Amino acid sequence: MIAQRVKTPMERWVTVGHYTLLVALAFVFIFPIVFMLMSSLKPSEQLLRDTSSLNAFLPIGDISLNNYYAAFERAPIWQFIFNSIFVTTSTVVLGLVINSMAAFSFAFLRWKGKNAVLSVIIASFIIPFEAIAIPLLLIVNTLPWIGPEGLKISWLNSLHVQIIPFIVSSFQIFLFYQFFKDLPFELIEAARIDGASSWQIYYRVIVPVSGPVFATAAILRFLDMWNQYLWPLMVTQSEVYRPVMVGLQYFFQLNVVWGEVMAYLSIITIPVLILYLSLQRAFITSIATTGIKG
Amino acid sequence: MNRKLAFVVVLAAMLLVLVGVASAQTPTTITMWYHGAGNAVERDILIGIINDFNASQTDWAISLEEFPQISYNESVTAAAVAGNLPDIIDVDGPVMPNWAWAGYMAPLSLPDGALDAFLPGAIGKWNDQVYSVGLWDAAVAMFARRSVLEANSIRIPTLEEPWSLEEFDAALVTLQGTGEFEYALDLGTAWTGEWYPYAFSPLLQGFGGDLIDRSTYQTAEGVLNGEAAVAWGEWWQSLFERGLAPGTSQDGADRETGFIDGKYALQWNGNWAALAALEKFGDDLLFLPAPNFGAGSKIGAASWQFGVSAKSEHQDGANAFIAFAIQDKYLAAFSNGIGLIPATASAAEMTENYKVGGPLEVFFGLSQAQAILRPPTPGYPVMALVFEKAAADIANGADVQTTLDAATDEINADIEANGGYGFSS
Amino acid sequence: MQRLCLIKQEFVAMSSIRTDSAAALGKGGRLNTEHAETLAGWLMATPAIVLILVFLIIPFIMAFVFSFTNQRLFSPNTPEFVGTRNFTDLMTLRTFSLEPELDANGQPVVDEEGNYVYPRLREYTRKNPKYPELNGLQEWFSWTIGTTRTFMLSSDVVFMKALFNTIFFVIVIVPGQGGMALILALLINQKLRGINIFRTIYFMPVVVSMVVVSILWRFIYDGQNGLLNTLLGIVSFGGFKPVDWLGTTSTAMPALMVMSAWQGVGFHMVIWLAGLQNIPESLYEAASLDGANRLQQFRFVTWPGLRNTMVFVLVIITMQAFGLFTQVNVMTRGGPLDSTQSIMLQAVQRGYEKLDISGGSTISIVFFVMVLAISLVQRYLTREKDA
């Protein structure tokens, strides 16, 4: 450690300037979110009036939770949140296992045709979801499912139709693959010499040292899945299966009550923000770790 | 012993009969979709009708599923593609021919004469058959304030003698000139989507143009890009150029409150917005007919309607419910709840607002006198989007002729790609 | 485990084989282990391969097939193969020149404003037997040299605009957002008290859904009493004249760009930050011993050290930017006057709203081929420099 020097006046001014810039930028990044939270507490008329002054960012005037009560009246929000959490968590967990296993196979094991398969998977990352939504709808509609009521053809109107097609992510496989390739090769070789099977190497050697990339993959997938809109709209004809983003549509009636819209936006954003703030250290470090591997 | 056994057998037999009767009495479930998710008033009325129906007979039980209106068509489209439609479909009137043509809807079979008293806008006809019926219709009027018009010596038009184009335009210029208003006229450009064809294509028709040549339904050439249509386009564009009306980036909130707050002098709006304005202005408020732009005064017709799925295994049950739901008392209930025009005159008499002498009675007259259906053709959904874009582009300053030519091309190309949409030409 | 690693390192040093795990296995039971490895390799990859095949590749092949048919989303008509017609309908370009109309004396006709009057283009491009190759084309733009007016005709003007808007968006966003992210990363890569708070805040928009962001930013860009106009008014003491940001053709796309960058920049900032922290401190110390100033340090130490990070950031932003859709769909729907049209917006509007699934699929295929080609070029360029 180098001992702290006493700062010269010049350096002090640089520091002050630096902080000023940082604070100004912080305002730029946070003001729409503050606006959302504050607006959700105001009646619609006041909310709209306040946008013409700095009051838009302040909790003043007629402040209450009425918009939240009204929002919960308007739509079965708890149901939407439960569905979103269930779909998101299942997809993330299953995806981490299956994608990392595949990436492990691509990175370390020798088998015929692996490079071709890997190229196709990486290229498929470019396919926009909007391009395949209708064909995918036709496919899931013909797939069988065994549920509590026995065998049923068609996956429509369920939670699994929102999960299974999204377990595999070519981006995630690519992410894992990049990370694994940069791991010290000695790790694998040593385990092999020890007589470990490929499966053992995967979960005893690779998984324990890959925390950051697992965290990154989980977080990015979480955001993707939480924000799903087009697909659930197409496959959930029944209210009990709808996720939060489809629920947003309940608030855009002919006469939009903006206070309620802001409340709903806050309701679906706050859980993600809390998750982010509580995990932010791991969150950012993990993404950063993946960055260098690119 | 034997007696006991006989008793048991009899008991078992009775039980069996009971079970049999019970199972015979279990009503068949009829599924129904509705576009009102998130709107408690509509839901309560509809659930009331369903409960009444379910209690009134033992054959059928309606099970309701609600969708948000803003994405309703996309939801149904996806479900239709997957062959997963309900027994009773709720459909926006002008879209019905598309779904009927595609084979998703079956013609209604209601008791003879059931629809005799209905407003024409509430009946969905295609290929000479009735596919859908609405419990209400909607109508558009020019919302105005008597005091404002009188202060500026503007004649108050009547159904018999509406404003002419020149008169209307002069009125707008006068109102704008007062400086009391941000804009003389609020057209509702903030409401993207179906509002554009619903509210603005009747203006085009008032000039003598149309979305499609209604004699064949095969081409828009000459009607959407002909002289009359270009005249409409030039005038439409001038409204925005002269600053008489807010443009396409109008704030949605201003659309909802601008007239009531006095930002706008006139407002082109639907009857569903009438109650709020009435509350504010009372007797001062006027609902004026559409101006006569040369080829007549026209406003849009047809709103949401009920129909039966062609794939339904219980079409009789679906029809039974629709026949039940179109009773006057339910028409009146919906009208009182959401402010729309009840589909029959007798139901109108039962409402607060549309009965003779009621504050919104005038809409009933407007609907009867001026309503024009959006083109009843399976090509309508594409036409609606093409027209919306053309109207928005022209409002934003695009060359009128070029824009209308391009719109015409797109509509014609779509008709061709769909083999003429089944019209024998 | 550690012990094992040490032994292993000796082994590696001894045999100097490092390239392949199978080769490192030694002699005994080589065939068996190779078999086991192949089996394990397949088994581990199979779930992913099956799922990606069923839920991504096969649907994409179906979309590919649709693009050669006239398939509708729903229609009683049987779909037919139409060859490459969907592609030519989308991307045909042609130039066509016209001379001014002549009056009875053979002089060019001039209108009141002194401009030449040209025959109506539509008379040549609509079922004119003399110009079959122009049928169905529309004017994209035109220019005049002398008296000759030349038109660039396109079979699908809206798509062309969408294509060029998207490319414009990518060209601005990739360096703009990437550069902003780097500047932010440099700003917070300092040992200052509380720097983590700023890092947390700058990253926050990334976790907010783009739909939510788009709805909020409509309030910011509103032309009458939007927050941006309000803030600019306050900063300029009322001197600022309100701008209708999303309603004006010249500002709509830049407004979308700023908003997109605002939402995404934190993510790329963090990636840059990781790259920065990966550069050994000793390099900076050596540079300052050599008398390098701040700028020179950046030029000769920081920037070269960030090369890999740059490639990664570049690839990610490019792909995200090409997929421009949600913001446009929520905020402008492509308007005003197509100034914010995007490729994916067109694909969705045609495929779902206009029920033309073959047309929508065609756009998606074009999109895929284009982005794939660009990625391959990017990969090729970066690989070449590595060698």
Coordinates of C-alpha atoms in Angstrom, one line a residue, chain B:
Chain B
M1 CA -81.4 -61.5 5.0
N2 CA -83.1 -61.4 1.7
R3 CA -84.9 -58.4 2.6
K4 CA -81.8 -56.7 3.6
L5 CA -80.2 -57.6 0.3
A6 CA -83.2 -56.4 -1.6
F7 CA -83.0 -53.2 0.3
V8 CA -79.4 -52.7 -0.6
V9 CA -80.1 -53.5 -4.2
V10 CA -82.9 -51.0 -4.3
L11 CA -80.8 -48.4 -2.6
A12 CA -78.0 -49.0 -5.0
A13 CA -80.4 -48.7 -7.9
M14 CA -81.8 -45.5 -6.6
L15 CA -78.3 -44.1 -6.2
L16 CA -77.5 -45.1 -9.7
V17 CA -80.6 -43.4 -11.0
L18 CA -79.8 -40.3 -9.0
V19 CA -76.3 -40.2 -10.3
G20 CA -77.6 -40.7 -13.8
V21 CA -80.1 -37.9 -13.4
A22 CA -77.4 -35.6 -11.9
S23 CA -75.0 -36.3 -14.8
A24 CA -77.7 -35.7 -17.3
Q25 CA -78.4 -32.4 -15.6
T26 CA -74.8 -31.2 -15.5
P27 CA -74.9 -28.3 -18.0
T28 CA -72.5 -28.3 -20.9
T29 CA -69.9 -25.6 -20.6
I30 CA -69.9 -22.9 -23.3
T31 CA -66.8 -20.8 -23.4
M32 CA -66.9 -17.1 -24.2
W33 CA -64.2 -14.5 -24.7
Y34 CA -64.7 -10.8 -24.0
H35 CA -62.5 -7.8 -24.6
G36 CA -63.1 -6.0 -21.3
A37 CA -60.3 -7.2 -19.0
G38 CA -59.4 -4.5 -16.7
N39 CA -62.8 -2.8 -16.9
A40 CA -64.8 -3.6 -13.8
V41 CA -68.0 -2.0 -15.0
E42 CA -68.2 -4.0 -18.2
R43 CA -67.2 -7.2 -16.4
D44 CA -69.9 -6.8 -13.7
I45 CA -72.7 -6.3 -16.3
L46 CA -71.6 -9.2 -18.4
I47 CA -71.2 -11.5 -15.4
G48 CA -74.7 -10.4 -14.4
I49 CA -76.1 -11.5 -17.8
I50 CA -74.2 -14.8 -17.6
N51 CA -75.5 -15.6 -14.1
D52 CA -79.0 -14.9 -15.2
F53 CA -78.6 -17.1 -18.2
N54 CA -77.0 -19.9 -16.3
A55 CA -79.8 -19.8 -13.8
S56 CA -82.5 -19.6 -16.4
Q57 CA -81.9 -23.0 -17.9
T58 CA -80.1 -26.3 -17.2
D59 CA -78.5 -27.2 -20.5
W60 CA -75.7 -24.7 -20.7
A61 CA -73.3 -22.9 -18.5
I62 CA -71.3 -20.0 -19.8
S63 CA -67.6 -19.7 -18.8
L64 CA -66.1 -16.3 -19.4
E65 CA -62.5 -15.5 -20.2
E66 CA -61.5 -11.8 -20.5
F67 CA -58.8 -10.2 -22.6
P68 CA -57.4 -6.7 -22.5
Q69 CA -59.0 -4.7 -25.4
I70 CA -55.7 -3.2 -26.7
S71 CA -54.3 -6.6 -27.7
Y72 CA -57.6 -8.5 -28.2
N73 CA -57.3 -9.0 -31.9
E74 CA -53.8 -10.3 -31.6
S75 CA -54.8 -12.8 -29.0
V76 CA -57.7 -14.0 -31.1
T77 CA -55.6 -14.2 -34.2
A78 CA -53.1 -16.4 -32.4
A79 CA -55.8 -18.6 -30.9
A80 CA -57.5 -18.9 -34.3
V81 CA -54.2 -19.9 -35.9
A82 CA -53.9 -22.6 -33.2
G83 CA -57.5 -23.6 -33.7
N84 CA -58.3 -22.8 -30.1
L85 CA -61.3 -20.5 -30.3
P86 CA -64.1 -20.4 -27.8
D87 CA -67.8 -21.1 -28.5
I88 CA -68.8 -17.4 -28.3
I89 CA -66.5 -14.8 -29.8
D90 CA -66.6 -11.2 -29.1
V91 CA -65.6 -9.3 -32.3
D92 CA -65.2 -5.7 -33.4
G93 CA -67.8 -5.2 -36.1
P94 CA -65.6 -4.3 -39.1
V95 CA -63.2 -7.2 -38.4
M96 CA -66.0 -9.8 -38.4
P97 CA -66.1 -10.3 -42.2
N98 CA -62.4 -11.3 -42.1
W99 CA -63.0 -13.9 -39.4
A100 CA -66.1 -15.2 -41.2
W101 CA -64.3 -15.4 -44.5
A102 CA -61.4 -17.3 -42.9
G103 CA -63.9 -19.8 -41.6
Y104 CA -63.7 -19.0 -37.9
M105 CA -67.3 -17.8 -37.5
A106 CA -70.6 -19.4 -38.2
P107 CA -73.8 -17.4 -39.1
L108 CA -76.1 -16.8 -36.2
S109 CA -79.3 -18.7 -35.9
L110 CA -81.5 -16.6 -33.7
P111 CA -85.3 -16.7 -33.4
D112 CA -87.0 -15.1 -36.4
G113 CA -87.4 -11.4 -36.0
A114 CA -85.1 -11.2 -33.0
L115 CA -83.1 -8.4 -34.6
D116 CA -85.9 -6.5 -36.3
A117 CA -85.7 -3.6 -33.9
F118 CA -81.9 -3.3 -34.0
L119 CA -80.0 -0.4 -35.3
P120 CA -78.3 -1.4 -38.5
G121 CA -74.8 -0.6 -37.1
A122 CA -75.3 -3.2 -34.4
I123 CA -75.9 -6.0 -36.9
G124 CA -72.9 -7.7 -38.4
K125 CA -73.7 -8.9 -41.9
W126 CA -71.4 -10.5 -44.5
N127 CA -72.4 -12.4 -47.6
D128 CA -76.1 -11.6 -46.9
Q129 CA -75.9 -13.5 -43.6
V130 CA -75.9 -12.3 -40.0
Y131 CA -72.7 -13.3 -38.2
S132 CA -72.7 -11.1 -35.2
V133 CA -74.9 -8.8 -33.2
G134 CA -74.0 -5.9 -30.9
L135 CA -75.8 -4.9 -27.7
W136 CA -74.9 -1.4 -28.5
D137 CA -73.7 0.9 -31.2
A138 CA -71.3 3.8 -30.9
A139 CA -71.6 7.2 -32.6
V140 CA -69.3 10.1 -33.1
A141 CA -70.3 13.8 -32.8
M142 CA -68.7 17.2 -32.8
F143 CA -68.7 18.2 -29.1
A144 CA -69.2 21.9 -28.7
R145 CA -70.3 24.5 -26.3
R146 CA -73.3 26.7 -27.1
S147 CA -71.8 29.7 -25.3
V148 CA -68.6 29.5 -27.3
L149 CA -70.3 29.2 -30.6
E150 CA -72.7 32.0 -29.8
A151 CA -70.0 34.3 -28.5
N152 CA -68.3 34.0 -31.9
S153 CA -71.5 34.2 -33.9
I154 CA -71.2 30.7 -35.3
R155 CA -74.4 29.1 -36.5
I156 CA -75.4 26.0 -34.5
P157 CA -75.9 23.3 -37.1
T158 CA -78.7 20.8 -37.1
L159 CA -79.2 17.3 -38.4
E160 CA -81.2 18.7 -41.3
E161 CA -78.8 21.5 -42.0
P162 CA -75.3 20.5 -40.9
W163 CA -72.3 22.8 -41.5
S164 CA -71.0 22.9 -45.0
L165 CA -67.2 22.5 -45.5
E166 CA -66.8 26.2 -45.9
E167 CA -68.9 27.0 -42.9
F168 CA -67.0 24.5 -40.7
D169 CA -63.6 25.6 -41.9
A170 CA -64.5 29.3 -41.3
A171 CA -65.7 28.4 -37.8
L172 CA -62.4 26.7 -37.0
V173 CA -60.5 29.7 -38.2
T174 CA -62.7 32.0 -36.1
L175 CA -62.3 29.9 -33.0
Q176 CA -58.6 29.7 -33.4
G177 CA -58.4 33.4 -33.9
T178 CA -60.0 34.1 -30.6
G179 CA -56.8 33.1 -28.9
E180 CA -58.7 31.5 -26.1
F181 CA -57.9 28.0 -27.2
E182 CA -54.7 26.1 -27.9
Y183 CA -56.5 24.5 -30.8
A184 CA -59.8 25.1 -32.4
L185 CA -60.5 21.4 -33.0
D186 CA -59.4 18.2 -31.2
L187 CA -59.7 15.3 -33.6
G188 CA -58.2 12.7 -31.3
T189 CA -55.0 12.1 -33.2
A190 CA -53.5 10.7 -30.0
W191 CA -55.7 7.6 -30.3
T192 CA -53.8 5.5 -32.7
G193 CA -55.3 2.3 -34.0
E194 CA -58.9 1.7 -35.0
W195 CA -59.9 5.3 -34.0
Y196 CA -58.4 6.6 -37.2
P197 CA -60.4 4.6 -39.7
Y198 CA -63.5 4.7 -37.4
A199 CA -63.5 8.5 -36.9
F200 CA -61.6 9.8 -39.9
S201 CA -62.6 7.6 -42.9
P202 CA -66.2 9.0 -42.7
L203 CA -64.7 12.4 -43.3
L204 CA -63.1 11.0 -46.5
Q205 CA -66.4 9.5 -47.4
G206 CA -68.1 12.9 -46.8
F207 CA -65.8 14.3 -49.5
G208 CA -66.9 11.5 -51.8
G209 CA -63.9 9.2 -51.5
D210 CA -63.7 5.8 -49.7
L211 CA -61.4 3.1 -48.6
I212 CA -62.5 0.8 -51.4
D213 CA -64.7 0.7 -54.4
R214 CA -67.9 -0.7 -52.8
S215 CA -69.4 -1.9 -56.1
T216 CA -66.8 -4.7 -56.4
Y217 CA -64.6 -4.6 -53.3
Q218 CA -61.7 -5.4 -55.6
T219 CA -59.8 -2.1 -55.9
A220 CA -59.3 1.2 -54.1
E221 CA -58.1 2.8 -57.4
G222 CA -59.9 6.0 -58.0
V223 CA -61.8 6.1 -54.7
L224 CA -58.9 6.3 -52.3
N225 CA -56.6 8.2 -54.6
G226 CA -59.2 10.0 -56.8
E227 CA -60.0 13.7 -56.9
A228 CA -62.4 13.6 -54.0
A229 CA -59.9 11.7 -51.8
V230 CA -57.1 14.2 -52.7
A231 CA -59.5 17.1 -51.8
W232 CA -60.0 15.4 -48.4
G233 CA -56.3 14.9 -48.0
E234 CA -55.5 18.6 -48.8
W235 CA -58.0 19.8 -46.4
W236 CA -57.0 17.3 -43.7
Q237 CA -53.4 18.4 -44.1
S238 CA -54.3 22.0 -43.9
L239 CA -55.9 21.5 -40.5
F240 CA -52.5 20.7 -39.1
E241 CA -50.5 23.1 -41.2
R242 CA -52.7 26.0 -40.1
G243 CA -52.4 24.9 -36.5
L244 CA -56.2 24.4 -36.1
A245 CA -55.8 20.9 -34.7
P246 CA -53.1 19.1 -32.7
G247 CA -51.0 16.7 -34.8
T248 CA -50.3 13.0 -34.5
S249 CA -48.1 13.5 -31.5
Q250 CA -50.9 14.8 -29.4
D251 CA -50.6 13.9 -25.8
G252 CA -53.0 11.1 -24.8
A253 CA -53.9 12.9 -21.6
D254 CA -54.8 16.1 -23.5
R255 CA -57.1 14.0 -25.7
E256 CA -59.0 12.9 -22.6
T257 CA -59.2 16.1 -20.7
G258 CA -58.3 18.9 -23.2
F259 CA -61.9 19.8 -24.2
I260 CA -63.2 19.6 -20.6
D261 CA -60.3 21.8 -19.5
G262 CA -61.0 24.4 -22.2
K263 CA -57.9 23.8 -24.2
Y264 CA -59.9 22.9 -27.3
A265 CA -63.0 24.7 -28.7
L266 CA -64.4 21.7 -30.5
Q267 CA -63.9 18.0 -30.1
W268 CA -64.6 15.1 -32.5
N269 CA -65.4 12.3 -30.1
G270 CA -67.5 9.3 -29.4
N271 CA -70.6 9.0 -27.2
W272 CA -68.7 7.0 -24.6
A273 CA -66.9 10.3 -23.7
A274 CA -70.2 12.3 -23.6
L275 CA -71.0 11.8 -19.9
A276 CA -67.8 13.3 -18.6
A277 CA -68.2 16.4 -20.8
L278 CA -71.9 16.6 -19.8
E279 CA -71.0 16.6 -16.2
K280 CA -68.7 19.6 -16.7
F281 CA -70.7 21.7 -19.1
G282 CA -74.3 20.6 -18.5
D283 CA -76.8 22.4 -20.8
D284 CA -74.1 24.3 -22.5
L285 CA -72.8 21.2 -24.2
L286 CA -73.9 20.4 -27.7
F287 CA -73.4 17.2 -29.8
L288 CA -73.3 18.4 -33.3
P289 CA -73.7 16.3 -36.5
A290 CA -70.8 15.8 -38.9
P291 CA -70.4 18.6 -41.4
N292 CA -71.5 17.9 -45.0
F293 CA -68.2 17.9 -46.9
G294 CA -70.0 17.8 -50.2
A295 CA -71.1 14.2 -50.5
G296 CA -73.0 14.1 -47.3
S297 CA -72.6 14.0 -43.5
K298 CA -71.1 10.7 -42.4
I299 CA -70.1 9.1 -39.1
G300 CA -68.8 5.6 -38.4
A301 CA -70.9 2.8 -37.2
A302 CA -70.6 -0.6 -35.6
S303 CA -68.9 -1.5 -32.3
W304 CA -68.2 -4.7 -30.5
Q305 CA -70.5 -7.6 -31.2
F306 CA -71.1 -11.3 -30.3
G307 CA -70.8 -14.2 -32.7
V308 CA -70.4 -17.9 -32.8
S309 CA -67.3 -19.9 -33.6
A310 CA -67.6 -22.1 -36.6
K311 CA -65.6 -24.8 -34.8
S312 CA -67.8 -24.8 -31.8
E313 CA -69.4 -28.1 -30.9
H314 CA -72.2 -26.3 -29.1
Q315 CA -73.4 -23.7 -31.6
D316 CA -77.0 -24.2 -30.3
G317 CA -75.9 -23.3 -26.8
A318 CA -73.9 -20.3 -28.1
N319 CA -76.9 -19.0 -30.0
A320 CA -79.1 -19.5 -27.0
F321 CA -76.9 -17.3 -24.9
I322 CA -76.7 -14.6 -27.6
A323 CA -80.5 -14.7 -28.0
F324 CA -80.8 -14.3 -24.2
A325 CA -78.3 -11.5 -24.0
I326 CA -79.9 -9.2 -26.5
Q327 CA -82.9 -8.5 -24.3
D328 CA -83.7 -4.9 -23.9
K329 CA -82.9 -4.9 -20.2
Y330 CA -79.3 -5.9 -20.8
L331 CA -78.9 -3.5 -23.6
A332 CA -80.1 -0.8 -21.2
A333 CA -77.8 -2.0 -18.5
F334 CA -74.7 -1.8 -20.7
S335 CA -75.7 1.6 -21.9
N336 CA -76.2 2.9 -18.4
G337 CA -72.9 1.3 -17.4
I338 CA -70.6 2.5 -20.2
G339 CA -72.5 5.2 -22.0
L340 CA -73.0 3.5 -25.3
I341 CA -76.1 3.7 -27.5
P342 CA -78.5 0.8 -26.8
A343 CA -79.2 -1.1 -30.0
T344 CA -82.9 -0.9 -29.9
A345 CA -85.3 2.1 -29.4
S346 CA -87.2 0.2 -26.8
A347 CA -84.1 -0.4 -24.8
A348 CA -83.2 3.3 -25.2
E349 CA -86.4 4.2 -23.5
M350 CA -85.3 2.2 -20.5
T351 CA -82.0 4.2 -20.1
E352 CA -81.3 7.4 -18.3
N353 CA -79.4 9.1 -21.2
Y354 CA -80.9 7.9 -24.4
K355 CA -84.7 8.0 -23.6
V356 CA -86.8 10.6 -25.3
G357 CA -85.7 13.9 -23.7
G358 CA -82.5 12.3 -22.3
P359 CA -79.3 14.2 -22.5
L360 CA -77.7 11.8 -25.1
E361 CA -80.9 11.2 -27.2
V362 CA -79.3 13.1 -30.0
F363 CA -76.8 10.3 -30.6
F364 CA -79.6 7.9 -31.4
G365 CA -80.6 10.3 -34.1
L366 CA -77.1 10.8 -35.4
S367 CA -76.6 7.1 -35.6
Q368 CA -79.8 6.6 -37.5
A369 CA -79.2 9.5 -39.9
Q370 CA -75.5 9.6 -40.6
A371 CA -73.9 6.2 -39.7
I372 CA -72.0 4.5 -42.5
L373 CA -70.4 1.1 -42.0
R374 CA -66.7 0.6 -42.5
P375 CA -66.4 -1.5 -45.7
P376 CA -67.8 -5.0 -44.9
T377 CA -65.0 -7.0 -46.5
P378 CA -62.5 -9.5 -45.2
G379 CA -59.8 -7.0 -46.4
Y380 CA -60.8 -4.5 -43.8
P381 CA -58.1 -5.1 -41.2
V382 CA -55.4 -4.3 -43.7
M383 CA -57.3 -1.4 -45.1
A384 CA -57.7 0.0 -41.6
L385 CA -53.9 -0.1 -41.0
V386 CA -53.1 1.4 -44.4
F387 CA -55.6 4.2 -43.9
E388 CA -54.3 4.9 -40.5
K389 CA -50.8 5.3 -41.8
A390 CA -51.9 7.4 -44.7
A391 CA -54.0 9.8 -42.5
A392 CA -51.1 10.2 -40.1
D393 CA -48.5 10.7 -42.9
I394 CA -50.7 13.3 -44.6
A395 CA -51.2 15.1 -41.2
N396 CA -47.4 15.2 -40.9
G397 CA -47.0 16.9 -44.2
A398 CA -46.5 14.0 -46.7
D399 CA -47.5 14.7 -50.3
V400 CA -51.2 13.9 -50.5
Q401 CA -51.4 12.3 -53.9
T402 CA -48.3 10.2 -53.5
T403 CA -49.4 9.0 -50.1
L404 CA -52.9 8.1 -51.3
D405 CA -51.4 6.4 -54.3
A406 CA -49.2 4.3 -52.1
A407 CA -52.1 3.4 -49.8
T408 CA -54.2 2.4 -52.8
D409 CA -51.4 0.2 -54.1
E410 CA -51.0 -1.5 -50.8
I411 CA -54.7 -2.2 -50.5
N412 CA -54.9 -3.5 -54.0
A413 CA -51.9 -5.7 -53.6
D414 CA -53.4 -7.2 -50.4
I415 CA -56.7 -8.0 -52.2
E416 CA -54.8 -9.6 -55.0
A417 CA -52.6 -11.7 -52.6
N418 CA -55.8 -12.9 -51.0
G419 CA -57.4 -14.0 -54.2
G420 CA -60.0 -11.2 -54.1
Y421 CA -61.2 -12.1 -50.6
G422 CA -63.9 -14.4 -52.0
F423 CA -65.9 -11.8 -53.9
S424 CA -66.9 -13.2 -57.3
S425 CA -65.9 -10.4 -59.6

